[in-house]
mmCIF file of C-alpha atoms and ligand atoms in Angstrom:
data_model
loop_
_atom_site.group_PDB
_atom_site.id
_atom_site.type_symbol
_atom_site.label_atom_id
_atom_site.label_comp_id
_atom_site.label_asym_id
_atom_site.label_seq_id
_atom_site.Cartn_x
_atom_site.Cartn_y
_atom_site.Cartn_z
ATOM 1 C CA MET F 1 -0.007 -0.027 -0.023
ATOM 2 C CA ASN F 2 1.317 3.589 -0.803
ATOM 3 C CA ILE F 3 1.546 6.583 1.583
ATOM 4 C CA ASN F 4 -1.497 8.143 0.275
ATOM 5 C CA LYS F 5 -3.682 5.210 0.781
ATOM 6 C CA SER F 6 -2.230 4.230 4.122
ATOM 7 C CA LEU F 7 -2.870 7.827 5.532
ATOM 8 C CA LYS F 8 -6.421 7.917 4.241
ATOM 9 C CA ILE F 9 -7.373 4.437 5.736
ATOM 10 C CA SER F 10 -5.734 5.189 9.070
ATOM 11 C CA THR F 11 -7.095 8.603 9.480
ATOM 12 C CA LYS F 12 -10.569 7.282 8.907
ATOM 13 C CA LYS F 13 -10.049 4.531 11.545
ATOM 14 C CA LEU F 14 -8.821 7.086 14.164
ATOM 15 C CA LYS F 15 -11.887 9.410 13.272
ATOM 16 C CA GLN F 16 -14.256 6.422 14.010
ATOM 17 C CA LYS F 17 -12.805 6.112 17.457
ATOM 18 C CA ASN F 18 -13.275 9.906 18.043
ATOM 19 C CA ILE F 19 -9.554 10.810 18.094
ATOM 20 C CA PRO F 20 -9.692 14.593 17.646
ATOM 21 C CA SER F 21 -6.268 14.980 15.996
ATOM 22 C CA ALA F 22 -6.741 11.909 13.776
ATOM 23 C CA THR F 23 -4.996 13.346 10.737
ATOM 24 C CA LEU F 24 -2.044 14.828 12.390
ATOM 25 C CA ASP F 25 -1.589 11.724 14.516
ATOM 26 C CA ALA F 26 -1.614 9.355 11.447
ATOM 27 C CA GLU F 27 1.036 11.584 9.738
ATOM 28 C CA VAL F 28 3.190 11.541 12.874
ATOM 29 C CA LEU F 29 2.965 7.814 13.351
ATOM 30 C CA LEU F 30 3.518 7.141 9.676
ATOM 31 C CA LEU F 31 6.768 9.223 9.694
ATOM 32 C CA GLU F 32 7.870 7.273 12.832
ATOM 33 C CA ALA F 33 7.068 3.943 11.188
ATOM 34 C CA LEU F 34 9.013 4.994 8.108
ATOM 35 C CA ASN F 35 11.889 5.928 10.569
ATOM 36 C CA LYS F 36 11.863 9.508 9.298
ATOM 37 C CA SER F 37 11.055 11.449 12.330
ATOM 38 C CA ASN F 38 14.555 11.627 13.708
ATOM 39 C CA LYS F 39 16.003 12.992 10.467
ATOM 40 C CA ASN F 40 14.483 16.417 10.445
ATOM 41 C CA ILE F 41 11.910 15.353 7.934
ATOM 42 C CA ASP F 42 8.493 16.812 8.519
ATOM 43 C CA LYS F 43 4.953 15.769 7.312
ATOM 44 C CA SER F 44 5.363 17.654 3.936
ATOM 45 C CA TRP F 45 7.712 14.712 2.975
ATOM 46 C CA LEU F 46 4.664 12.363 2.988
ATOM 47 C CA TYR F 47 2.712 14.438 0.567
ATOM 48 C CA VAL F 48 5.778 14.930 -1.827
ATOM 49 C CA ASN F 49 6.349 11.045 -1.744
ATOM 50 C CA ASN F 50 2.735 10.053 -1.496
ATOM 51 C CA ASN F 51 3.251 7.328 -4.105
ATOM 52 C CA TYR F 52 5.960 5.577 -2.132
ATOM 53 C CA GLU F 53 5.046 1.893 -1.441
ATOM 54 C CA LEU F 54 5.404 0.791 2.239
ATOM 55 C CA SER F 55 7.403 -2.317 2.787
ATOM 56 C CA LYS F 56 5.776 -5.157 4.591
ATOM 57 C CA LYS F 57 7.653 -4.261 7.734
ATOM 58 C CA GLU F 58 6.786 -0.640 7.552
ATOM 59 C CA GLU F 59 3.192 -1.370 7.002
ATOM 60 C CA THR F 60 2.891 -3.913 10.042
ATOM 61 C CA LEU F 61 4.747 -1.350 12.221
ATOM 62 C CA PHE F 62 2.378 1.580 11.133
ATOM 63 C CA LYS F 63 -0.788 -0.751 11.612
ATOM 64 C CA ASN F 64 0.517 -1.633 15.177
ATOM 65 C CA PHE F 65 0.885 2.163 15.965
ATOM 66 C CA ILE F 66 -2.618 2.970 14.692
ATOM 67 C CA ASP F 67 -4.101 0.197 16.712
ATOM 68 C CA GLN F 68 -2.520 1.629 19.730
ATOM 69 C CA ARG F 69 -3.796 5.050 18.984
ATOM 70 C CA LYS F 70 -7.313 3.776 18.474
ATOM 71 C CA LYS F 71 -7.271 2.709 22.047
ATOM 72 C CA HIS F 72 -6.553 6.342 22.880
ATOM 73 C CA LYS F 73 -2.848 5.739 23.739
ATOM 74 C CA PRO F 74 -1.181 9.179 23.381
ATOM 75 C CA VAL F 75 1.286 9.436 20.386
ATOM 76 C CA ALA F 76 4.069 10.401 22.662
ATOM 77 C CA TYR F 77 3.788 7.118 24.565
ATOM 78 C CA ILE F 78 3.496 5.164 21.238
ATOM 79 C CA VAL F 79 6.721 6.718 19.754
ATOM 80 C CA ASN F 80 8.308 7.121 23.298
ATOM 81 C CA LYS F 81 9.257 10.752 22.784
ATOM 82 C CA LYS F 82 8.033 14.146 23.104
ATOM 83 C CA GLU F 83 9.573 17.505 22.120
ATOM 84 C CA PHE F 84 9.790 20.104 24.655
ATOM 85 C CA PHE F 85 11.644 23.583 24.379
ATOM 86 C CA GLY F 86 13.199 22.095 21.117
ATOM 87 C CA TYR F 87 14.562 19.097 22.847
ATOM 88 C CA ASP F 88 13.394 15.497 22.330
ATOM 89 C CA PHE F 89 12.816 13.669 25.679
ATOM 90 C CA TYR F 90 12.349 9.897 26.157
ATOM 91 C CA ILE F 91 8.783 9.393 27.488
ATOM 92 C CA ASP F 92 6.903 6.497 28.654
ATOM 93 C CA GLU F 93 3.718 5.743 30.739
ATOM 94 C CA ASN F 94 5.647 6.393 33.999
ATOM 95 C CA VAL F 95 5.814 10.005 33.382
ATOM 96 C CA LEU F 96 3.599 12.993 32.528
ATOM 97 C CA ILE F 97 3.877 13.972 28.791
ATOM 98 C CA PRO F 98 5.424 17.402 28.940
ATOM 99 C CA ARG F 99 2.915 20.078 28.027
ATOM 100 C CA PRO F 100 3.715 23.212 25.978
ATOM 101 C CA GLU F 101 2.550 25.702 28.717
ATOM 102 C CA THR F 102 5.313 24.351 30.904
ATOM 103 C CA GLU F 103 7.882 25.752 28.435
ATOM 104 C CA LEU F 104 6.956 29.151 29.790
ATOM 105 C CA MET F 105 8.596 28.258 33.163
ATOM 106 C CA VAL F 106 11.831 27.372 31.357
ATOM 107 C CA GLU F 107 11.649 30.679 29.597
ATOM 108 C CA GLU F 108 11.115 32.672 32.740
ATOM 109 C CA VAL F 109 13.854 30.920 34.721
ATOM 110 C CA LEU F 110 16.249 31.545 31.936
ATOM 111 C CA LYS F 111 15.341 35.288 32.139
ATOM 112 C CA ILE F 112 16.547 35.170 35.778
ATOM 113 C CA ILE F 113 19.704 33.228 35.427
ATOM 114 C CA ASN F 114 20.777 34.679 32.155
ATOM 115 C CA PRO F 115 18.825 37.844 31.450
ATOM 116 C CA PRO F 116 18.709 39.251 27.787
ATOM 117 C CA THR F 117 20.650 42.469 27.490
ATOM 118 C CA PRO F 118 17.517 44.735 27.238
ATOM 119 C CA LEU F 119 16.378 43.366 30.544
ATOM 120 C CA ILE F 120 19.687 44.076 32.198
ATOM 121 C CA ARG F 121 19.495 47.559 31.003
ATOM 122 C CA GLN F 122 15.954 48.072 32.215
ATOM 123 C CA SER F 123 16.801 46.843 35.706
ATOM 124 C CA LEU F 124 19.930 48.835 35.734
ATOM 125 C CA ARG F 125 17.770 51.904 35.003
ATOM 126 C CA ALA F 126 15.339 50.902 37.782
ATOM 127 C CA GLY F 127 18.270 50.249 40.221
ATOM 128 C CA SER F 128 17.254 46.672 40.595
ATOM 129 C CA TYR F 129 20.095 44.905 38.832
ATOM 130 C CA GLN F 130 21.449 41.947 40.635
ATOM 131 C CA GLY F 131 24.222 40.909 38.379
ATOM 132 C CA GLY F 132 27.757 40.231 39.546
ATOM 133 C CA ASN F 133 28.242 37.383 42.054
ATOM 134 C CA ARG F 134 25.553 34.971 40.628
ATOM 135 C CA ASN F 135 25.590 31.358 41.832
ATOM 136 C CA PHE F 136 22.424 29.542 41.351
ATOM 137 C CA ASN F 137 21.209 26.189 42.871
ATOM 138 C CA LEU F 138 18.265 24.855 40.917
ATOM 139 C CA ILE F 139 15.817 22.387 42.554
ATOM 140 C CA ASP F 140 13.164 20.728 40.272
ATOM 141 C CA ILE F 141 10.390 19.274 42.503
ATOM 142 C CA GLY F 142 8.239 16.632 40.649
ATOM 143 C CA THR F 143 10.763 16.361 37.897
ATOM 144 C CA GLY F 144 9.007 13.599 35.872
ATOM 145 C CA SER F 145 10.907 13.226 32.513
ATOM 146 C CA GLY F 146 13.215 15.876 33.785
ATOM 147 C CA CYS F 147 12.061 18.168 30.929
ATOM 148 C CA ILE F 148 12.281 21.434 32.882
ATOM 149 C CA LEU F 149 15.696 21.173 34.450
ATOM 150 C CA ILE F 150 17.279 19.498 31.528
ATOM 151 C CA SER F 151 15.932 22.217 28.992
ATOM 152 C CA ILE F 152 17.204 24.970 31.358
ATOM 153 C CA LEU F 153 20.693 23.355 31.601
ATOM 154 C CA ASN F 154 20.890 22.716 27.820
ATOM 155 C CA GLU F 155 20.000 26.326 27.142
ATOM 156 C CA LEU F 156 22.554 27.614 29.527
ATOM 157 C CA ARG F 157 25.270 25.437 28.097
ATOM 158 C CA LYS F 158 24.361 26.501 24.575
ATOM 159 C CA ASN F 159 24.836 30.061 25.614
ATOM 160 C CA LYS F 160 28.031 29.188 27.327
ATOM 161 C CA LYS F 161 26.516 30.162 30.764
ATOM 162 C CA GLY F 162 26.427 26.712 32.319
ATOM 163 C CA ASP F 163 28.771 27.668 35.032
ATOM 164 C CA LEU F 164 26.126 30.080 36.569
ATOM 165 C CA VAL F 165 24.511 27.034 37.972
ATOM 166 C CA LYS F 166 26.441 25.472 40.842
ATOM 167 C CA GLN F 167 24.151 22.651 41.852
ATOM 168 C CA SER F 168 21.061 21.087 40.239
ATOM 169 C CA ILE F 169 18.790 18.651 41.964
ATOM 170 C CA ALA F 170 15.825 16.689 40.456
ATOM 171 C CA ILE F 171 13.394 15.261 42.968
ATOM 172 C CA ASP F 172 10.445 12.833 42.248
ATOM 173 C CA ILE F 173 8.319 10.535 44.445
ATOM 174 C CA SER F 174 8.277 7.981 41.556
ATOM 175 C CA LYS F 175 11.290 5.747 41.205
ATOM 176 C CA LYS F 176 10.468 5.083 37.633
ATOM 177 C CA ALA F 177 10.182 8.826 36.895
ATOM 178 C CA ILE F 178 13.542 9.393 38.419
ATOM 179 C CA GLU F 179 15.025 6.533 35.973
ATOM 180 C CA ILE F 180 13.512 8.269 33.033
ATOM 181 C CA ALA F 181 14.788 11.669 34.024
ATOM 182 C CA MET F 182 18.320 9.903 34.371
ATOM 183 C CA ILE F 183 17.851 8.555 30.773
ATOM 184 C CA ASN F 184 17.104 12.047 29.524
ATOM 185 C CA ALA F 185 20.030 13.570 31.334
ATOM 186 C CA LYS F 186 22.284 11.002 29.874
ATOM 187 C CA LYS F 187 21.019 11.736 26.408
ATOM 188 C CA TYR F 188 22.087 15.302 26.836
ATOM 189 C CA ASN F 189 25.406 14.437 28.723
ATOM 190 C CA LEU F 190 24.080 16.092 31.877
ATOM 191 C CA GLU F 191 23.953 12.989 34.065
ATOM 192 C CA ASN F 192 27.052 14.252 36.161
ATOM 193 C CA ASN F 193 25.561 17.707 36.595
ATOM 194 C CA ILE F 194 22.197 16.685 38.261
ATOM 195 C CA LYS F 195 21.680 15.065 41.558
ATOM 196 C CA PHE F 196 18.658 12.772 41.437
ATOM 197 C CA ILE F 197 16.609 12.184 44.532
ATOM 198 C CA ASN F 198 13.930 9.694 44.660
ATOM 199 C CA VAL F 199 11.730 10.939 47.556
ATOM 200 C CA ASP F 200 8.576 12.573 48.558
ATOM 201 C CA PHE F 201 9.540 16.428 48.800
ATOM 202 C CA ARG F 202 7.340 16.684 51.904
ATOM 203 C CA GLU F 203 9.908 14.504 53.691
ATOM 204 C CA GLU F 204 13.141 15.574 52.174
ATOM 205 C CA LEU F 205 12.907 19.327 51.308
ATOM 206 C CA ASN F 206 14.517 20.609 54.325
ATOM 207 C CA GLN F 207 17.382 22.745 55.714
ATOM 208 C CA ARG F 208 20.095 20.281 54.282
ATOM 209 C CA LEU F 209 19.193 21.244 50.755
ATOM 210 C CA PHE F 210 19.492 24.910 51.501
ATOM 211 C CA SER F 211 22.767 24.765 53.371
ATOM 212 C CA ASN F 212 24.795 27.071 51.167
ATOM 213 C CA SER F 213 24.570 30.784 50.305
ATOM 214 C CA ASN F 214 23.846 30.345 46.608
ATOM 215 C CA GLN F 215 20.585 31.831 45.218
ATOM 216 C CA PHE F 216 17.877 29.052 44.932
ATOM 217 C CA ILE F 217 15.499 28.671 42.027
ATOM 218 C CA ILE F 218 12.819 26.078 42.758
ATOM 219 C CA THR F 219 10.784 24.859 39.851
ATOM 220 C CA ALA F 220 7.667 22.866 40.540
ATOM 221 C CA ASN F 221 5.100 21.592 38.200
ATOM 222 C CA LEU F 222 3.266 19.506 40.869
ATOM 223 C CA PRO F 223 0.041 17.748 40.285
ATOM 224 C CA TYR F 224 -2.813 20.156 40.556
ATOM 225 C CA ILE F 225 -6.074 18.518 39.177
ATOM 226 C CA ARG F 226 -8.890 18.347 41.753
ATOM 227 C CA ASN F 227 -9.665 14.800 42.718
ATOM 228 C CA ASN F 228 -13.283 15.060 41.718
ATOM 229 C CA GLU F 229 -12.356 16.534 38.384
ATOM 230 C CA TYR F 230 -10.078 13.540 37.510
ATOM 231 C CA LYS F 231 -12.965 11.441 36.117
ATOM 232 C CA TYR F 232 -13.728 14.235 33.516
ATOM 233 C CA LEU F 233 -10.212 14.003 31.907
ATOM 234 C CA SER F 234 -10.040 12.710 28.383
ATOM 235 C CA PRO F 235 -9.501 8.951 27.918
ATOM 236 C CA ASP F 236 -5.923 9.608 26.695
ATOM 237 C CA VAL F 237 -4.852 11.323 29.981
ATOM 238 C CA LYS F 238 -6.959 9.044 32.298
ATOM 239 C CA LYS F 239 -6.123 5.725 30.808
ATOM 240 C CA TYR F 240 -2.456 6.245 30.245
ATOM 241 C CA GLU F 241 -0.775 9.097 32.247
ATOM 242 C CA PRO F 242 0.195 8.422 35.856
ATOM 243 C CA LYS F 243 -2.462 9.466 38.292
ATOM 244 C CA LEU F 244 0.387 10.384 40.740
ATOM 245 C CA ALA F 245 1.426 13.110 38.337
ATOM 246 C CA LEU F 246 -2.096 14.564 38.007
ATOM 247 C CA THR F 247 -4.126 14.714 41.165
ATOM 248 C CA GLY F 248 -3.507 17.191 43.895
ATOM 249 C CA GLY F 249 -6.067 16.494 46.496
ATOM 250 C CA LYS F 250 -9.512 17.777 47.129
ATOM 251 C CA ASN F 251 -8.964 21.514 45.818
ATOM 252 C CA GLY F 252 -5.896 20.387 43.779
ATOM 253 C CA LEU F 253 -3.587 22.371 46.016
ATOM 254 C CA ASP F 254 -2.405 19.932 48.574
ATOM 255 C CA LEU F 255 1.122 19.688 47.219
ATOM 256 C CA ILE F 256 1.569 23.298 46.094
ATOM 257 C CA GLU F 257 0.369 24.638 49.539
ATOM 258 C CA LYS F 258 2.616 22.137 51.356
ATOM 259 C CA LEU F 259 5.588 23.315 49.325
ATOM 260 C CA ILE F 260 4.946 26.926 50.154
ATOM 261 C CA LYS F 261 4.629 26.092 53.856
ATOM 262 C CA ILE F 262 7.941 24.182 53.789
ATOM 263 C CA ILE F 263 9.729 26.996 52.121
ATOM 264 C CA SER F 264 8.260 29.374 54.667
ATOM 265 C CA GLU F 265 9.696 27.381 57.418
ATOM 266 C CA THR F 266 13.168 26.894 55.863
ATOM 267 C CA GLU F 267 15.907 29.384 56.608
ATOM 268 C CA VAL F 268 17.819 30.343 53.464
ATOM 269 C CA LYS F 269 21.301 31.977 53.588
ATOM 270 C CA SER F 270 21.412 33.819 50.253
ATOM 271 C CA GLU F 271 21.389 37.574 50.477
ATOM 272 C CA LEU F 272 20.057 37.816 47.121
ATOM 273 C CA PRO F 273 16.476 36.853 46.096
ATOM 274 C CA ASN F 274 15.446 33.162 45.903
ATOM 275 C CA TYR F 275 12.815 32.270 43.311
ATOM 276 C CA ILE F 276 9.916 29.632 43.228
ATOM 277 C CA PHE F 277 8.206 28.874 40.022
ATOM 278 C CA LEU F 278 4.937 27.171 40.395
ATOM 279 C CA GLU F 279 2.589 25.845 37.623
ATOM 280 C CA ALA F 280 -0.967 25.760 38.419
ATOM 281 C CA ASP F 281 -4.432 25.752 37.109
ATOM 282 C CA PRO F 282 -5.575 29.282 36.317
ATOM 283 C CA ARG F 283 -8.518 28.924 38.551
ATOM 284 C CA GLN F 284 -6.172 28.410 41.611
ATOM 285 C CA MET F 285 -4.037 31.499 41.292
ATOM 286 C CA ASN F 286 -5.994 33.642 43.630
ATOM 287 C CA LYS F 287 -5.820 31.072 46.306
ATOM 288 C CA ILE F 288 -2.223 30.299 45.774
ATOM 289 C CA THR F 289 -1.376 34.169 45.939
ATOM 290 C CA ALA F 290 -3.508 34.285 49.264
ATOM 291 C CA VAL F 291 -1.389 31.368 50.714
ATOM 292 C CA ILE F 292 1.862 32.814 49.703
ATOM 293 C CA ARG F 293 1.019 36.122 51.337
ATOM 294 C CA GLU F 294 -0.040 34.319 54.436
ATOM 295 C CA GLU F 295 2.963 32.137 54.712
ATOM 296 C CA LEU F 296 5.838 34.211 53.273
ATOM 297 C CA ASP F 297 6.883 37.695 54.376
ATOM 298 C CA SER F 298 8.487 40.128 51.974
ATOM 299 C CA THR F 299 7.627 38.167 48.877
ATOM 300 C CA ASN F 300 7.147 39.495 45.427
ATOM 301 C CA ILE F 301 4.663 37.519 43.258
ATOM 302 C CA LYS F 302 4.513 37.838 39.488
ATOM 303 C CA ILE F 303 1.932 35.789 37.514
ATOM 304 C CA ILE F 304 2.656 34.779 33.970
ATOM 305 C CA LYS F 305 -0.147 34.088 31.453
ATOM 306 C CA ASP F 306 0.139 31.277 28.925
ATOM 307 C CA LEU F 307 -0.514 31.595 25.207
ATOM 308 C CA SER F 308 -4.282 31.393 25.673
ATOM 309 C CA GLY F 309 -4.163 34.260 28.121
ATOM 310 C CA LYS F 310 -4.633 32.160 31.210
ATOM 311 C CA GLU F 311 -2.683 32.708 34.423
ATOM 312 C CA ARG F 312 -0.385 29.686 34.505
ATOM 313 C CA ILE F 313 2.785 30.312 36.267
ATOM 314 C CA ALA F 314 3.368 32.033 39.606
ATOM 315 C CA ILE F 315 6.929 33.350 40.279
ATOM 316 C CA LEU F 316 7.699 34.183 43.913
ATOM 317 C CA SER F 317 10.923 35.920 44.803
ATOM 318 C CA TYR F 318 11.948 36.149 48.469
ATOM 319 C CA CYS F 319 14.815 36.707 50.689
HETATM 320 C C1 SAM B 401 2.642 17.306 36.707
HETATM 321 S S1 SAM B 401 3.986 16.116 36.835
HETATM 322 C C2 SAM B 401 5.299 17.131 36.217
HETATM 323 C C3 SAM B 401 6.270 16.310 35.479
HETATM 324 C C4 SAM B 401 7.394 17.317 34.848
HETATM 325 N N1 SAM B 401 8.050 18.279 35.750
HETATM 326 C C5 SAM B 401 6.707 18.018 33.751
HETATM 327 O O1 SAM B 401 6.529 19.353 33.855
HETATM 328 O O2 SAM B 401 6.289 17.561 32.632
HETATM 329 C C6 SAM B 401 4.211 15.955 38.567
HETATM 330 C C7 SAM B 401 5.390 15.017 39.084
HETATM 331 O O3 SAM B 401 5.378 15.204 40.505
HETATM 332 C C8 SAM B 401 5.715 14.003 41.011
HETATM 333 N N2 SAM B 401 5.207 14.052 42.401
HETATM 334 C C9 SAM B 401 3.985 13.892 42.908
HETATM 335 N N3 SAM B 401 3.835 13.979 44.226
HETATM 336 C C10 SAM B 401 5.161 14.085 44.603
HETATM 337 C C11 SAM B 401 5.757 14.290 45.863
HETATM 338 N N4 SAM B 401 5.059 14.280 47.021
HETATM 339 N N5 SAM B 401 7.075 14.450 46.027
HETATM 340 C C12 SAM B 401 7.864 14.512 44.820
HETATM 341 N N6 SAM B 401 7.342 14.401 43.598
HETATM 342 C C13 SAM B 401 6.023 14.189 43.506
HETATM 343 C C14 SAM B 401 4.968 12.989 40.158
HETATM 344 O O4 SAM B 401 5.597 11.704 40.169
HETATM 345 C C15 SAM B 401 5.170 13.715 38.731
HETATM 346 O O5 SAM B 401 6.358 13.047 38.116
#
């Protein structure tokens, strides 16, 4: 069978199973079955070569992929990868599939560690420039695939600023997630730059981690779905993504509130501001802001909106 016919038949099969992105998914899976996806070849290749006859092996593999997608298995779990911030991450059902809105967090962290020149000029004018002696410790809580921390470190290295980060720690309660984050760190030659800790942060995030005078940046995309909303998630998410990575208790804020509380009880030694980046449901931002105001004195809070204009990331800076 040729590409044209294979795509038509498989798209129809996916539509019959109510897969919303049927056409795109069939294209991505076909490129993967043809072993083209790693070679910077995009879907236009399929249309230029639509008369190409699939080999028996390619046809069988493509059919197998489509059968999995028909059962609502997300494409990222079928092909075992997902692009995040321009980097490919190994992904399987033990970790959340990185979401595009989380890329915002990486962007904002990079602005703090390695501000673009116009930002430096702006803060110099405002008298708030804190350049100079800049040593950062990064702690990524609920690291999952490691996408946040690894993207930050990759970007800094690309810009020859890797030495601004003195220590990087990735924490996850799931042993399997830590194993996957380690695979991804190895893929980008960062396995010796990150300390991986398989613990519940509620037990382990304590004074010991804050024992030096570097500036701290905590990134946390913790589970924030309300328990009673879990049942309304799409079958792709509910059937395949780890529940441990999704639900955050009755109002979705159990873990985020706990983190803020732990931070408020921890003495930090840095004289320059420390930062916490929290991703949350836009509907939770008011509550999160109220908890921060209650728990942490002299904190600045900045809320960043995602591409759809929804409040998605809270950035706290505190001394
Ligand atoms: C929403 S996922 C985020 C994964 C990844 N950081 C990302 O942005 O794609 C939340 C992660 O937090 C981890 N997690 C949940 N509860 C935790 C806890 N108490 N301590 C440490 N990690 C936890 C889950 O295992 C999961 O990997």
